[in-house]
mmCIF file of C-alpha atoms in Angstrom:
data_model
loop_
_atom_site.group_PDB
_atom_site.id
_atom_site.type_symbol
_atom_site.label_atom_id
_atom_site.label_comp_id
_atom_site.label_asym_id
_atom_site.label_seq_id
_atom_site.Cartn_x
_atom_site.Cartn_y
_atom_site.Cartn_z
ATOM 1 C CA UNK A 1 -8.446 13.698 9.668
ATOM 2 C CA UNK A 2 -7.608 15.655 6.079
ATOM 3 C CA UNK A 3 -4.591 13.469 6.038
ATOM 4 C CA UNK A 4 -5.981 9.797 6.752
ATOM 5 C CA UNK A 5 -8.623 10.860 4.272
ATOM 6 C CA UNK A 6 -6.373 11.567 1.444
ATOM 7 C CA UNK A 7 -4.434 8.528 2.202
ATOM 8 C CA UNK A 8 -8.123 6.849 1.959
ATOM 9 C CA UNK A 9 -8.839 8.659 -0.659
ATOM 10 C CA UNK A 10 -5.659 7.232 -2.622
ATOM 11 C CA UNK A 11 -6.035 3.723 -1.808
ATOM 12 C CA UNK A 12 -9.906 3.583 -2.904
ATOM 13 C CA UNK A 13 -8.970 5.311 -6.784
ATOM 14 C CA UNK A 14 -5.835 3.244 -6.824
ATOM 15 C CA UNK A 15 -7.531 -0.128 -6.337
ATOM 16 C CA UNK A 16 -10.353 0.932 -8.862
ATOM 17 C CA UNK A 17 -7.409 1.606 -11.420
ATOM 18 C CA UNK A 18 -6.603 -1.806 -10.922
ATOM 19 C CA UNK A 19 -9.285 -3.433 -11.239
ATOM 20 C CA UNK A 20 -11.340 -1.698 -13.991
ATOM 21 C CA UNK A 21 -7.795 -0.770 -15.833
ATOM 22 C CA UNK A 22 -4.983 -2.826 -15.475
ATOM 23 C CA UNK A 23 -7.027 -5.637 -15.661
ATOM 24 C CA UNK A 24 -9.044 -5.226 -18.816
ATOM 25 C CA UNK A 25 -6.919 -4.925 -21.841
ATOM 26 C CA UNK A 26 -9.848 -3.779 -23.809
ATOM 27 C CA UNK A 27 -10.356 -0.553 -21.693
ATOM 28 C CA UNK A 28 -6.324 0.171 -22.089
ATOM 29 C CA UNK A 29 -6.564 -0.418 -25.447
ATOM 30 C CA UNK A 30 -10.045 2.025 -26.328
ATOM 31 C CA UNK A 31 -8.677 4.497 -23.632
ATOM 32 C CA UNK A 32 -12.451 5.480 -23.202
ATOM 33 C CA UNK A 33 -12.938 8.965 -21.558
ATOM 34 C CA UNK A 34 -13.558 7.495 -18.012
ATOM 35 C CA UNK A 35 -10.549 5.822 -17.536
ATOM 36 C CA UNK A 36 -8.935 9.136 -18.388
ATOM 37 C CA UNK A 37 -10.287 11.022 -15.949
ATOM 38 C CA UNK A 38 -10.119 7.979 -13.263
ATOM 39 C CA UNK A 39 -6.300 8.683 -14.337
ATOM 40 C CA UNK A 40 -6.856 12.179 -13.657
ATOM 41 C CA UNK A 41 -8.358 11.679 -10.241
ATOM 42 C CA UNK A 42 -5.498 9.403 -9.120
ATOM 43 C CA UNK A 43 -2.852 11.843 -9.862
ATOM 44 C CA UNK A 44 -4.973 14.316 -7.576
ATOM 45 C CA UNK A 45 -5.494 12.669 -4.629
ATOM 46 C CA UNK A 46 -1.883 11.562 -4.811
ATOM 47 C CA UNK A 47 -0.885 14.754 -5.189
ATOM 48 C CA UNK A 48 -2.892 15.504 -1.717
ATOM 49 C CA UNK A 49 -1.098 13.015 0.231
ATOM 50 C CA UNK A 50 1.757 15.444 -0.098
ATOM 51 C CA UNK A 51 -0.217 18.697 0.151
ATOM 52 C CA UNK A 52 -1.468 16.978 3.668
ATOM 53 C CA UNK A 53 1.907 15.713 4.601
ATOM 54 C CA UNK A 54 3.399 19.093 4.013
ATOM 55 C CA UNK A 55 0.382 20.620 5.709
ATOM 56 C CA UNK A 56 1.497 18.730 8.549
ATOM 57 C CA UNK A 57 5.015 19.404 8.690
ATOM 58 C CA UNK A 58 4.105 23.280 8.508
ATOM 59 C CA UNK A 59 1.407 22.849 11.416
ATOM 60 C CA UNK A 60 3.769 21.346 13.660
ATOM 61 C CA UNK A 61 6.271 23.757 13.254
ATOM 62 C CA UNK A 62 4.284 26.840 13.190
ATOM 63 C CA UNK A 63 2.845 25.644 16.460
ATOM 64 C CA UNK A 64 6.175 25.110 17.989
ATOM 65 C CA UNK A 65 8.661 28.155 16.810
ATOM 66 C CA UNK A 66 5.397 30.575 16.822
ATOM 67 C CA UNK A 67 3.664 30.846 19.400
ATOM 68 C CA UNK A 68 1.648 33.782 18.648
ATOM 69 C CA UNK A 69 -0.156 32.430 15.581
ATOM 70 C CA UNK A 70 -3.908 31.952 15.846
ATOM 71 C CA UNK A 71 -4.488 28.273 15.445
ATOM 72 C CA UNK A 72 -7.794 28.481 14.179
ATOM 73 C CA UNK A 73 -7.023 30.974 11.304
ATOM 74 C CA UNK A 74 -3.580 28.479 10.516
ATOM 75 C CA UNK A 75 -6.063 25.356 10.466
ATOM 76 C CA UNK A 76 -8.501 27.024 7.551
ATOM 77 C CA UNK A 77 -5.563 28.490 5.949
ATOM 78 C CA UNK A 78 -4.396 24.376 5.707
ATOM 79 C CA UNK A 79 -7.604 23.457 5.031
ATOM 80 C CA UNK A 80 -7.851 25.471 1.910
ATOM 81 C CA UNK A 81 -4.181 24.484 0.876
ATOM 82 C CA UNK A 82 -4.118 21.227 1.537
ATOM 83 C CA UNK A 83 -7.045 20.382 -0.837
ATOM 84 C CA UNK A 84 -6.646 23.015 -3.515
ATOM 85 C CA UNK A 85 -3.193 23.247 -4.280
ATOM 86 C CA UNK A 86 -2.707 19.492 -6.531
ATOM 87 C CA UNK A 87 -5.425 21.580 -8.778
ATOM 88 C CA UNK A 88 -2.971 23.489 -10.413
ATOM 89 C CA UNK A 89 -0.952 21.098 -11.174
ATOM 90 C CA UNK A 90 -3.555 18.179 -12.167
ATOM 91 C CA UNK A 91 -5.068 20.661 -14.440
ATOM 92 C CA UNK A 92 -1.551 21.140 -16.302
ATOM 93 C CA UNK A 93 -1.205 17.502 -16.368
ATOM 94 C CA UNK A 94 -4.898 16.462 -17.762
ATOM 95 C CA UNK A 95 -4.328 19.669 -20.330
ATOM 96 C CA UNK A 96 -0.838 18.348 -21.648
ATOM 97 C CA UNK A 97 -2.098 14.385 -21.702
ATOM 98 C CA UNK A 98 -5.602 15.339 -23.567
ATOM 99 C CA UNK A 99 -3.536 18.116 -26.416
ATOM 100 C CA UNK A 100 -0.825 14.838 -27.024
ATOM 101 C CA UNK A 101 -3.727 12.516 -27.451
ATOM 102 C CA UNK A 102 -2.040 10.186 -25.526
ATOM 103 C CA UNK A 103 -3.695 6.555 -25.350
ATOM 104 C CA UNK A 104 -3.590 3.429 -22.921
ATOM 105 C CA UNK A 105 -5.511 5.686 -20.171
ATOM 106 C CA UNK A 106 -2.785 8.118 -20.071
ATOM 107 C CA UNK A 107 -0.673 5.173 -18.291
ATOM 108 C CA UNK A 108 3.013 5.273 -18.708
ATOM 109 C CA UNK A 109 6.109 3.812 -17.273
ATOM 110 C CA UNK A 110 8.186 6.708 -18.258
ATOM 111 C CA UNK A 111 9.866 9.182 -15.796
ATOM 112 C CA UNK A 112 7.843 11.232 -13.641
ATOM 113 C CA UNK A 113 5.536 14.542 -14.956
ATOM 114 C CA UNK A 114 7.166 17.269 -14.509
ATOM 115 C CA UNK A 115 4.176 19.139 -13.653
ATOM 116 C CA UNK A 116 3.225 16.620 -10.255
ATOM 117 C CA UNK A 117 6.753 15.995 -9.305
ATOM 118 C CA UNK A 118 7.881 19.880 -8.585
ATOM 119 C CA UNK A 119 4.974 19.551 -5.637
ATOM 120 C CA UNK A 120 6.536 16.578 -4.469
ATOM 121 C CA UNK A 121 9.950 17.226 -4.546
ATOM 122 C CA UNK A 122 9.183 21.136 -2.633
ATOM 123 C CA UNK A 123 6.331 19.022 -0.512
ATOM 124 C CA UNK A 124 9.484 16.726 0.894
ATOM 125 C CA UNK A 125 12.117 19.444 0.598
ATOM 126 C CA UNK A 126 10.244 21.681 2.735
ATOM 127 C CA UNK A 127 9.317 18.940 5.483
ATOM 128 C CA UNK A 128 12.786 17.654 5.984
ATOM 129 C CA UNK A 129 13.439 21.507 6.320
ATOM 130 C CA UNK A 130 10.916 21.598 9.156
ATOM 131 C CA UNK A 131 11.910 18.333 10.338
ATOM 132 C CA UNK A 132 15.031 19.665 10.761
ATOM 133 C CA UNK A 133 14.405 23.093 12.809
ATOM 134 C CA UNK A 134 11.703 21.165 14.817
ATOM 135 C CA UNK A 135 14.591 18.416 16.041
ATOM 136 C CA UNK A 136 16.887 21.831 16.525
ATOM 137 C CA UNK A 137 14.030 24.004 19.042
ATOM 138 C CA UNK A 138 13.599 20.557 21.119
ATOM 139 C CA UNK A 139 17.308 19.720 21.381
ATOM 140 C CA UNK A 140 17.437 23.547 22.475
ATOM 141 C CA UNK A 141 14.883 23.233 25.019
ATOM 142 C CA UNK A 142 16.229 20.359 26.450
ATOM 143 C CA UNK A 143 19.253 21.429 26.891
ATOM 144 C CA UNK A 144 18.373 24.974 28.492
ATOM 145 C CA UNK A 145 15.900 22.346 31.001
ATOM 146 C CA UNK A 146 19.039 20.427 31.810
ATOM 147 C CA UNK A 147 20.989 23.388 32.560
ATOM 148 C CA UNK A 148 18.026 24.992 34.362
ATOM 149 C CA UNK A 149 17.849 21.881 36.455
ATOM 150 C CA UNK A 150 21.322 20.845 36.665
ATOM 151 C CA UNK A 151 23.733 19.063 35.158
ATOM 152 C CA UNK A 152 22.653 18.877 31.055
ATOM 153 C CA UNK A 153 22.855 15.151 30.099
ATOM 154 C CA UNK A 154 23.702 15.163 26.154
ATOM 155 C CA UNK A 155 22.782 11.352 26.195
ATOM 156 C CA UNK A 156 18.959 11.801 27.015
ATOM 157 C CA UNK A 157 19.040 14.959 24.625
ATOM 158 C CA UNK A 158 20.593 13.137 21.954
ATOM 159 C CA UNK A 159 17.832 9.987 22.269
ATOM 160 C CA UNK A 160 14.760 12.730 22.374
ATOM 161 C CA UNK A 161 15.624 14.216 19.184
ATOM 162 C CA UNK A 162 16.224 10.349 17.648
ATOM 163 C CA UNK A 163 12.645 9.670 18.759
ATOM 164 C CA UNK A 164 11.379 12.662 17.520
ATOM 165 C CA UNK A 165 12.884 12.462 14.195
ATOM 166 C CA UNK A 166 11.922 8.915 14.090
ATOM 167 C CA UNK A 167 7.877 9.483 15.052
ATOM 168 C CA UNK A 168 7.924 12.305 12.310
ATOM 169 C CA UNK A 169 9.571 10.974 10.179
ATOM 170 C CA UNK A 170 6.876 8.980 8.378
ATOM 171 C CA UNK A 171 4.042 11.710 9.299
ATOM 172 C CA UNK A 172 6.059 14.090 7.215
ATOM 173 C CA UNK A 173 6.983 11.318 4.451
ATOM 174 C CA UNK A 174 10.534 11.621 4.671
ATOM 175 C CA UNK A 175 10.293 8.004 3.779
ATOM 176 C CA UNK A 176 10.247 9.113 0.516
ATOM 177 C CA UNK A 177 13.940 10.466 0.704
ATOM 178 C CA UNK A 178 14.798 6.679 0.374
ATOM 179 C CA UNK A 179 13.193 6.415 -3.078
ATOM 180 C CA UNK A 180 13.886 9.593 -4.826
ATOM 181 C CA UNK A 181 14.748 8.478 -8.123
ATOM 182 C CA UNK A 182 12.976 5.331 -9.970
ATOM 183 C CA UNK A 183 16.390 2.907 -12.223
ATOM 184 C CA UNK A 184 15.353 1.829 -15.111
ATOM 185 C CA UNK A 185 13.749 -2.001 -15.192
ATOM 186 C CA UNK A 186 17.042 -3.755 -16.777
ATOM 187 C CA UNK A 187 18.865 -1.829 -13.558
ATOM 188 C CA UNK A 188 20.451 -4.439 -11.663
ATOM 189 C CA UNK A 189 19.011 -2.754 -7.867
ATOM 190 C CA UNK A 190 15.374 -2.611 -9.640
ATOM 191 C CA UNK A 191 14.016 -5.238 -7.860
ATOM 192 C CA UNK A 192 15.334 -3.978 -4.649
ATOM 193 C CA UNK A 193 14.220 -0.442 -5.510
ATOM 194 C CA UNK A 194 10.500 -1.788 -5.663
ATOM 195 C CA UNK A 195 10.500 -3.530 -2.950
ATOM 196 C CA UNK A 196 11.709 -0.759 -0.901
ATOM 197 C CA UNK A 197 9.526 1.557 -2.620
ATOM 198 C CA UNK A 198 5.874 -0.929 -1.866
ATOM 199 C CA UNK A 199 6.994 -1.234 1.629
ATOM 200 C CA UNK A 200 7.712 2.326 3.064
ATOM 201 C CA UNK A 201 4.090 3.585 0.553
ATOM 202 C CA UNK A 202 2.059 0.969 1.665
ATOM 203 C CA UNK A 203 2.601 0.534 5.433
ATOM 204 C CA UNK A 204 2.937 4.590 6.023
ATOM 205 C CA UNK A 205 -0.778 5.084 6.716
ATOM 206 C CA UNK A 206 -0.557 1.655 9.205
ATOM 207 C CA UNK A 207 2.892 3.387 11.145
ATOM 208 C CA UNK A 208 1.106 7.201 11.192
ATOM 209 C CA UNK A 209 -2.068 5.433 12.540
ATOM 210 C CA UNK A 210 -0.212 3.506 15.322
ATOM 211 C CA UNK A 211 1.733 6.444 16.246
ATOM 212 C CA UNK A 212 -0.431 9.039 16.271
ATOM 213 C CA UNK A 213 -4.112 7.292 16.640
ATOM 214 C CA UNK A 214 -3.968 3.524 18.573
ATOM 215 C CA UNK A 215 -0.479 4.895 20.927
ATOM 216 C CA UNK A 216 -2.527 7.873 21.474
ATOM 217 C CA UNK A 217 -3.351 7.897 25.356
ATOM 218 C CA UNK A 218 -7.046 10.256 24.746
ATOM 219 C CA UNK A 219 -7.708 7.768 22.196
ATOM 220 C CA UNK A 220 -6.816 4.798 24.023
ATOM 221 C CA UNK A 221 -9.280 6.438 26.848
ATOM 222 C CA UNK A 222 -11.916 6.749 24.675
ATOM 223 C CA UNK A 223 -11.408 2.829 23.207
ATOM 224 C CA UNK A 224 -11.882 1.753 26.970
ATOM 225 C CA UNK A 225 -14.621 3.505 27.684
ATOM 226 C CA UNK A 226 -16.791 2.415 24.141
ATOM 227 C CA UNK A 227 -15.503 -1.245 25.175
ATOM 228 C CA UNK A 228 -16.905 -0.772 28.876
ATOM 229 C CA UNK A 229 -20.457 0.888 27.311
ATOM 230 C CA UNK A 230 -20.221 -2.081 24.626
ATOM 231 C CA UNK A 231 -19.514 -4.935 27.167
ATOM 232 C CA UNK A 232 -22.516 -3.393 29.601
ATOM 233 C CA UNK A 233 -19.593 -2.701 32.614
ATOM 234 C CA UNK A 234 -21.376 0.277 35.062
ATOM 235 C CA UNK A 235 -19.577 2.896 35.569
ATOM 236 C CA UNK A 236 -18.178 3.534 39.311
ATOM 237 C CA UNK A 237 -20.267 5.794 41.319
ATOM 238 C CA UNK A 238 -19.121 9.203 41.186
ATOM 239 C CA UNK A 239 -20.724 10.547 44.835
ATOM 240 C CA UNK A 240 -19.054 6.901 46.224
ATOM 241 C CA UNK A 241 -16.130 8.154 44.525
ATOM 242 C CA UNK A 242 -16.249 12.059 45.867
ATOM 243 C CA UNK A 243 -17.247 10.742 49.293
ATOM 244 C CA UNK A 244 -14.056 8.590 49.340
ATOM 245 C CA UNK A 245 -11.936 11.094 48.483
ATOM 246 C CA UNK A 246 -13.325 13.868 50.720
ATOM 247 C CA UNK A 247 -12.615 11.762 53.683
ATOM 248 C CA UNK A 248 -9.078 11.020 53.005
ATOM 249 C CA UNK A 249 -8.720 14.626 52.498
ATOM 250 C CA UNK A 250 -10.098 14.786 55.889
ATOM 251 C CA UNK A 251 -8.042 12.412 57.442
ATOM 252 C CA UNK A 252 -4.719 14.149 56.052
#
């Protein structure tokens, strides 16, 4: 929920940046005060996408390798981090933007702040390290399930931990290993680069929400049973249904 929110939550400021700023060259040429902090803003919630995505990546593997951790006390510690720690670092960046008097909103096209991309860069680092480990405890308990159960098959082992990596993969955004470092615009691959770069940001919310939400089987449960209330379909008769069943029990 904290994750699809900040991805929400990063769509909604980055479509108002576009249309009240990029397309009013009067506003990036007064810079007014508002359109500085809208900047502000943005950089936040982007930084929470990572926050959440490395929240994620840490819940997932805490879960997993320890089994002893309370998961109620590991949800409000995420809680707290995944929301609070961009602060920091979006109070460095508004503080070094408002002492240069920089204008044009604060926009630039210049390399990345150093003070948001350390949080992304140990935000990815760290979840291709759990991505990692995670892959390494399933391939393990596969393998000891094979052997417990006969012959291992390396094949089916192999293809679990493909799947795996490949439905965590974009939860985590290891996407963003593709993209790490933006060429300059008179870079022959530029193009490429942005097109590469649109696709795997725009369409990760869409793949995490088909993986995780509509391929969901308790969701998909849920969906059928809103559409039967919707649609006005009755419900079978749960004593018809106990009755039934208690007298093929009987007959066994």
């Amino acid at each position: 929920m904290n994750l699809f929110a900040s991805f929400a939550a990063n769509n909604a400021f980055w479509l108002a940046w576009y249309g009240l700023v990029i397309r009013s060259p009067s506003t990036l040429s007064d810079s007014p005060v508002w359109c500085r902090i809208l900047n502000a803003v943005l950089q936040y919630v982007l930084l929470t996408n990572y926050t959440w995505m490395l929240c994620e990546g840490l819940y997932l593997h805490t879960v997993l390798v320890s089994a002893f951790v309370s998961e109620r006390r590991l949800v409000r510690a995420l809680l707290v981090a995944g929301w609070l720690l961009p602060v920091l670092p979006a109070i460095i960046y508004v503080s070094r933007r408002a002492a240069a008097d920089e204008q044009l909103c604060w926009m630039d096209d210049g390399p990345p702040r150093l003070e948001l991309a350390v949080l992304v860069c140990i935000a990815v680092v760290l979840n291709l390290g759990f991505l990692c480990n995670i892959v390494r405890v399933l391939c393990t308990k596969l393998r000891a399930g094979g052997a417990a159960g006969g012959a291992a098959r390396p094949s089916a082992t192999a293809l679990h931990a493909l799947r795996a990596t490949c439905l965590l993969a974009p939860l985590l955004g290891l996407q963003y290993l593709l993209t790490p470092f933006r060429p300059d615009r008179t870079a022959s691959w530029w193009l490429v680069y942005e097109y590469i770069s649109a696709l795997t940001i725009s369409l990760q919310g869409l793949c995490v929400a088909v993986l995780y939400c509509f391929c969901n089987g308790e969701v998909l449960a849920q969906l059928r049973r809103r559409w039967r209330v919707l649609t006005f379909r009755p419900r079978a008769n749960s004593t018809t249904n106990t009755t039934v069943s208690v007298s093929r029990l009987l007959e066994r």
